[in-house]
mmCIF file of C-alpha atoms in Angstrom:
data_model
loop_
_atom_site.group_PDB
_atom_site.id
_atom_site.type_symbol
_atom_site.label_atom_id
_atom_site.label_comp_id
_atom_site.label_asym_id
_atom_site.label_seq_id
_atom_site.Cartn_x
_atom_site.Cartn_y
_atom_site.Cartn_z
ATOM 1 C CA UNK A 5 5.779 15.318 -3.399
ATOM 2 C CA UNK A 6 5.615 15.863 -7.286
ATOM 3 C CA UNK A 7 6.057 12.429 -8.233
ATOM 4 C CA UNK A 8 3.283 11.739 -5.883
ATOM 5 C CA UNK A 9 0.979 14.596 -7.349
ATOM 6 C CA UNK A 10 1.871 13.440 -10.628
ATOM 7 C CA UNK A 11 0.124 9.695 -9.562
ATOM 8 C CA UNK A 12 -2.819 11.404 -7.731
ATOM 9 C CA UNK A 13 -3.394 13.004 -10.972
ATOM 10 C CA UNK A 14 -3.322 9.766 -13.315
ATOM 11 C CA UNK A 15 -6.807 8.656 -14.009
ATOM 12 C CA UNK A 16 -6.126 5.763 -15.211
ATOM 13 C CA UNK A 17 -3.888 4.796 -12.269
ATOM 14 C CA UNK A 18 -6.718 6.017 -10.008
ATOM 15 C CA UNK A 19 -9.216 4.133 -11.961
ATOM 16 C CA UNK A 20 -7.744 0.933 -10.168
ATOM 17 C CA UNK A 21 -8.067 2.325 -6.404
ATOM 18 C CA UNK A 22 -10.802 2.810 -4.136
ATOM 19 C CA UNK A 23 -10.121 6.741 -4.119
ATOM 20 C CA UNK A 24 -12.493 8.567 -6.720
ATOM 21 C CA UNK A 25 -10.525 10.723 -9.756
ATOM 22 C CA UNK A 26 -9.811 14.648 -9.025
ATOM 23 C CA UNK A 27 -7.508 16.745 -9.798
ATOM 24 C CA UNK A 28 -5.163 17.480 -7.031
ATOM 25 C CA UNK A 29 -3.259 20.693 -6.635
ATOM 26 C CA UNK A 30 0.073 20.187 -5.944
ATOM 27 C CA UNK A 31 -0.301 22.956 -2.915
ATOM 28 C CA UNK A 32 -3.102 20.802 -1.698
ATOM 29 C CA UNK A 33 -0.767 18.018 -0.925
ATOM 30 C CA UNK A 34 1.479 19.877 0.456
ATOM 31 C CA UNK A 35 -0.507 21.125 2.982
ATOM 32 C CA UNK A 36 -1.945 17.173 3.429
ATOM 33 C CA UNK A 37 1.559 16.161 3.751
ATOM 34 C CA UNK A 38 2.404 18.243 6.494
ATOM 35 C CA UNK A 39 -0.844 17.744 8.391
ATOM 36 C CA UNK A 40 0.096 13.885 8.456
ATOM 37 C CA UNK A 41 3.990 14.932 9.370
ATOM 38 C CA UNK A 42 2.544 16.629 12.249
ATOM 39 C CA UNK A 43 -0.085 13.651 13.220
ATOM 40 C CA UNK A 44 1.358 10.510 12.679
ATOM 41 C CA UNK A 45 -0.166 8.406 15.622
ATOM 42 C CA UNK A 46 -2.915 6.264 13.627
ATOM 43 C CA UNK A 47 -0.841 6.049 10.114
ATOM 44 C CA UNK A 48 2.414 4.097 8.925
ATOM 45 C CA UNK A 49 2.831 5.801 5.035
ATOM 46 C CA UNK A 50 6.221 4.206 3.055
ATOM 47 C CA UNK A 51 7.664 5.365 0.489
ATOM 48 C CA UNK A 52 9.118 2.092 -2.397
ATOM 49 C CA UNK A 53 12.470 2.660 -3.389
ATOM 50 C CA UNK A 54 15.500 1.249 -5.278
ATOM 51 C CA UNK A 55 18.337 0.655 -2.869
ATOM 52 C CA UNK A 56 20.792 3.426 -2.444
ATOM 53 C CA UNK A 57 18.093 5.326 -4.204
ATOM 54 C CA UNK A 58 15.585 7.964 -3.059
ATOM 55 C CA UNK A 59 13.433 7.836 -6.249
ATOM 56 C CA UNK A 60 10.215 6.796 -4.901
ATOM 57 C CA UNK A 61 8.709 4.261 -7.219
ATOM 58 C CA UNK A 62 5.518 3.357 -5.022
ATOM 59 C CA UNK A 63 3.796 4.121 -1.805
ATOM 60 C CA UNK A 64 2.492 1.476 0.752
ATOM 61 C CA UNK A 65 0.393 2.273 4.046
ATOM 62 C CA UNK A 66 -1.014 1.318 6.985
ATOM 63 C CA UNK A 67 -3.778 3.720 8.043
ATOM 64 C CA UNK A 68 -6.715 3.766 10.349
ATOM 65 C CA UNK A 69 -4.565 1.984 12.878
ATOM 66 C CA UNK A 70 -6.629 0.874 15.974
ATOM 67 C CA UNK A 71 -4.542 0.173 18.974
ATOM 68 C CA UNK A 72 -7.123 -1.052 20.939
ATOM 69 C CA UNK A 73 -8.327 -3.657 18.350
ATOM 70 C CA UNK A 74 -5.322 -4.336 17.193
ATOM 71 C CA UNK A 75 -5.564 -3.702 13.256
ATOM 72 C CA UNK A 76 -5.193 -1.680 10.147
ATOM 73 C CA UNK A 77 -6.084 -0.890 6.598
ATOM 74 C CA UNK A 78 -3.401 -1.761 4.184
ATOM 75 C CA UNK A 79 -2.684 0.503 0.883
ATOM 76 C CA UNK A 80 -0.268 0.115 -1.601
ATOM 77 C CA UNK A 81 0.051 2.028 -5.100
ATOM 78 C CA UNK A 82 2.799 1.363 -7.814
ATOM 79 C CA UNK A 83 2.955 4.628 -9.881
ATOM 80 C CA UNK A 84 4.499 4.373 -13.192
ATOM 81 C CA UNK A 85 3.174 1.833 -15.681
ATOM 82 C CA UNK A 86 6.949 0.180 -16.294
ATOM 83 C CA UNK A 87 7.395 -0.557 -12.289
ATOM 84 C CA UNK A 88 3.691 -2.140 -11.920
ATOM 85 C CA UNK A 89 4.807 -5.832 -12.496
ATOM 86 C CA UNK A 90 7.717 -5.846 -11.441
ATOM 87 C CA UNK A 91 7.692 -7.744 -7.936
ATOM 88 C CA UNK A 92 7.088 -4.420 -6.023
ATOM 89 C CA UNK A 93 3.909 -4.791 -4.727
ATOM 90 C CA UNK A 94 4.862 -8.338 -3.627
ATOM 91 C CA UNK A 95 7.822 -7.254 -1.712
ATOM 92 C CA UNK A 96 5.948 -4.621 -0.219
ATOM 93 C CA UNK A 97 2.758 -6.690 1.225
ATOM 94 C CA UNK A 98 5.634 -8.681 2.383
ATOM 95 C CA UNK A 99 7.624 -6.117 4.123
ATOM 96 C CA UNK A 100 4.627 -4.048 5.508
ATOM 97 C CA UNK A 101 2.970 -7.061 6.975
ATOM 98 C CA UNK A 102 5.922 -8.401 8.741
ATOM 99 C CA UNK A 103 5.970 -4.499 10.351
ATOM 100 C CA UNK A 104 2.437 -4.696 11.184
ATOM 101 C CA UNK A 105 2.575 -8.403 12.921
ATOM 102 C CA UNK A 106 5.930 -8.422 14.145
ATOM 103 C CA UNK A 107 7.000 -4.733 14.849
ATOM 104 C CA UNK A 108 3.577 -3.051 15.563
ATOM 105 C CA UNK A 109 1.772 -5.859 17.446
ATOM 106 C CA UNK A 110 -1.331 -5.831 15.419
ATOM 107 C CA UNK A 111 -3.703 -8.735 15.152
ATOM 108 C CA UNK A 112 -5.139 -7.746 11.926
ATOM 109 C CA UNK A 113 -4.389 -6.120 8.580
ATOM 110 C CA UNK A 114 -7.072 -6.064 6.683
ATOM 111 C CA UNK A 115 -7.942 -4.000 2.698
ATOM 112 C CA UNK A 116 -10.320 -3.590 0.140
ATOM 113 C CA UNK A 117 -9.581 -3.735 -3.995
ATOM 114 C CA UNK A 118 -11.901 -3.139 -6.672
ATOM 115 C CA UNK A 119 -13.519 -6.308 -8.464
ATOM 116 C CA UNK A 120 -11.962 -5.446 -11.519
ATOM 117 C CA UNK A 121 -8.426 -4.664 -10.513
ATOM 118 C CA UNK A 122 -7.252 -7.996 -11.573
ATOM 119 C CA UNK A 123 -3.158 -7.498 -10.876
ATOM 120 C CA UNK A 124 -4.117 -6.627 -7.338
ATOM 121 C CA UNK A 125 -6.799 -9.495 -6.826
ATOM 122 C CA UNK A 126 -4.104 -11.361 -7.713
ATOM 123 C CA UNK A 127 -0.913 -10.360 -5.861
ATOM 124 C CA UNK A 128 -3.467 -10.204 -2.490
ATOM 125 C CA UNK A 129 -4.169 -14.460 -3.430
ATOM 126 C CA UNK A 130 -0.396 -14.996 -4.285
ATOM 127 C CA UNK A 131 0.351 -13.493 -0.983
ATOM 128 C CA UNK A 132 -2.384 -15.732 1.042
ATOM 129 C CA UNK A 133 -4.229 -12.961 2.327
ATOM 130 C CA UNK A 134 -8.211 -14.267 3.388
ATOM 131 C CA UNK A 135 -11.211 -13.420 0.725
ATOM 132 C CA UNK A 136 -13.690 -12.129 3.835
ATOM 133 C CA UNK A 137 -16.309 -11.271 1.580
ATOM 134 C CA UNK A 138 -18.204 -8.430 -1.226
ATOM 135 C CA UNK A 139 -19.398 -5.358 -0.351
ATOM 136 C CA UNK A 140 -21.729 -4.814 -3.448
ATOM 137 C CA UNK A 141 -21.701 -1.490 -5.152
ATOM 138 C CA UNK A 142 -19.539 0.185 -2.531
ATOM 139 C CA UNK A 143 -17.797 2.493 -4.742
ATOM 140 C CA UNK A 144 -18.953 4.959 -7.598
ATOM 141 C CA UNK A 145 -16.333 4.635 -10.268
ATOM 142 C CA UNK A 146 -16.345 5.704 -14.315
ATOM 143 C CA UNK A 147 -20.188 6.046 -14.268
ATOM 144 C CA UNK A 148 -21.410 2.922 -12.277
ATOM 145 C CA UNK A 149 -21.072 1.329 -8.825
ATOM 146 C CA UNK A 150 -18.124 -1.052 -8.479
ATOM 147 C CA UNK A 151 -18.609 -4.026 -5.849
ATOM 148 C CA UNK A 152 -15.399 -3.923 -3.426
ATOM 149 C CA UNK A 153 -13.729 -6.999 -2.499
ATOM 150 C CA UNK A 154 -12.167 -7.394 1.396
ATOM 151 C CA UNK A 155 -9.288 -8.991 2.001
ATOM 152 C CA UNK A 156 -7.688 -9.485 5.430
ATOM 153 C CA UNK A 157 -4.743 -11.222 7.135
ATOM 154 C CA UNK A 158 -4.474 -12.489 10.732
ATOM 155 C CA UNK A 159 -1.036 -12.512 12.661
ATOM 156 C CA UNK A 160 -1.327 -16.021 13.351
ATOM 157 C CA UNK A 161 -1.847 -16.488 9.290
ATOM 158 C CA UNK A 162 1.416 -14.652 8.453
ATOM 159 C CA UNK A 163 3.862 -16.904 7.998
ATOM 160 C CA UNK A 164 6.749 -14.806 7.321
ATOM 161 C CA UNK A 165 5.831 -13.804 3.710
ATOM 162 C CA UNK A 166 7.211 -17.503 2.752
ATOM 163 C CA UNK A 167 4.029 -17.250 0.387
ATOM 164 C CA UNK A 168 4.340 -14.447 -1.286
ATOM 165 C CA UNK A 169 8.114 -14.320 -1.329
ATOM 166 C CA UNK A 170 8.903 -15.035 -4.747
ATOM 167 C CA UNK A 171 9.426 -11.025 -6.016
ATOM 168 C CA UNK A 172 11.864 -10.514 -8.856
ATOM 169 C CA UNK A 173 14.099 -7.503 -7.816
ATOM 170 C CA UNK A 174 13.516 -7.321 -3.803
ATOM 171 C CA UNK A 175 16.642 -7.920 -3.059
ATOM 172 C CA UNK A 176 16.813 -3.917 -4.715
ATOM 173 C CA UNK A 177 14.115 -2.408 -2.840
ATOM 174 C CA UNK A 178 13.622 -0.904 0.161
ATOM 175 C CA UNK A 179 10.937 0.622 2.647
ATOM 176 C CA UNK A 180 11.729 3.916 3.675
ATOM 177 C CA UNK A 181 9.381 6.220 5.687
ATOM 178 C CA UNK A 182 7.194 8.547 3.217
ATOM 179 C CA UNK A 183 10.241 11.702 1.962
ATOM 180 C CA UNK A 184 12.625 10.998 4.658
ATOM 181 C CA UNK A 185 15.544 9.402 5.080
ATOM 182 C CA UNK A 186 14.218 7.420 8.667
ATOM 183 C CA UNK A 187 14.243 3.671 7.611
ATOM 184 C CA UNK A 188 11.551 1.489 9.164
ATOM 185 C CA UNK A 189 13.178 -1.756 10.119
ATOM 186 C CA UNK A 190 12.492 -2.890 6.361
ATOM 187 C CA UNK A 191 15.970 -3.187 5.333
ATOM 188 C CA UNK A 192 16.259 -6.192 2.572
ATOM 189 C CA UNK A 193 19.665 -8.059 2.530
ATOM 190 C CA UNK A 194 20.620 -10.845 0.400
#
């Protein structure tokens, strides 16, 4: 949970995300952390890691899960500067899409990114998921209202992650359910 604190606590990496900047108390997450240990039944949280490795180098979610409907809100955060470009986030809309469609048996995934968050504007195109639409001045960022963009994928759209496919160092990574050791089907083999 440090390493994760340590992100929580990066303006500048929380400048990119929908989440507003505070300081977080490491205590704080604690306690958050073992509130979501102990209710786990509408989230999926991941933990990004090297293979053979339990340095966590990103998280990746699925959270408001809706059985009934069938869908989900996608997250994904890459924490330290030198891992952000590095194929990551690719491999892990990949890998937590194929979960969603294929292990999960949801319909939809859908998310939302800032306008100005270029990278991930562009790794949600490179992986094919559907521009839905704006919702204009959604989020109160820096001083001023940020429009939020929303992004979705349908199962019937997925194609496998043929699309978005193309990460650098996947074959290294791995999915692993958030601080344990439980893997979630997301094994990568070469």
């Amino acid at each position: 949970m440090p390493i994760i604190n340590r992100w929580r606590n990066d303006a500048e990496l929380i400048a990119l995300l929908g989440a507003p900047f505070r300081y977080i108390n490491l205590d704080i997450d604690m306690k958050w952390f073992d509130g979501y240990m102990s209710n786990r039944g509408n989230a999926v949280r991941c933990a990004i890691t090297k293979e053979n490795d339990d340095t966590i180098l990103g998280l990746v979610s699925l959270v408001s899960i809706n059985y009934m409907n069938q869908s989900a809100e996608f997250h994904i955060m890459i924490g330290d500067k030198e891992n952000q470009g590095q194929g990551m986030g690719t491999f892990a809309v990949n890998e937590m899409l194929k979960h969603a469609f294929y292990n999960m048996n949801l319909q939809r995934v859908e998310l939302t990114v800032l306008e100005d968050n270029e990278r991930a504007k562009h790794l949600y195109e490179k992986c094919a998921l559907v521009y839905e639409g704006r919702m204009r001045q959604a989020k109160f960022k820096s001083g001023k209202f940020l429009d939020m963009l929303l992004h979705s994928m349908l199962r019937q759209e997925y194609n496998g992650g043929k699309l978005c496919n193309n990460s650098r160092d996947s074959h290294l990574l791995e999915i692993k359910q958030i601080l344990t050791n439980v893997y979630i089907c997301f094994k990568k083999y070469n």
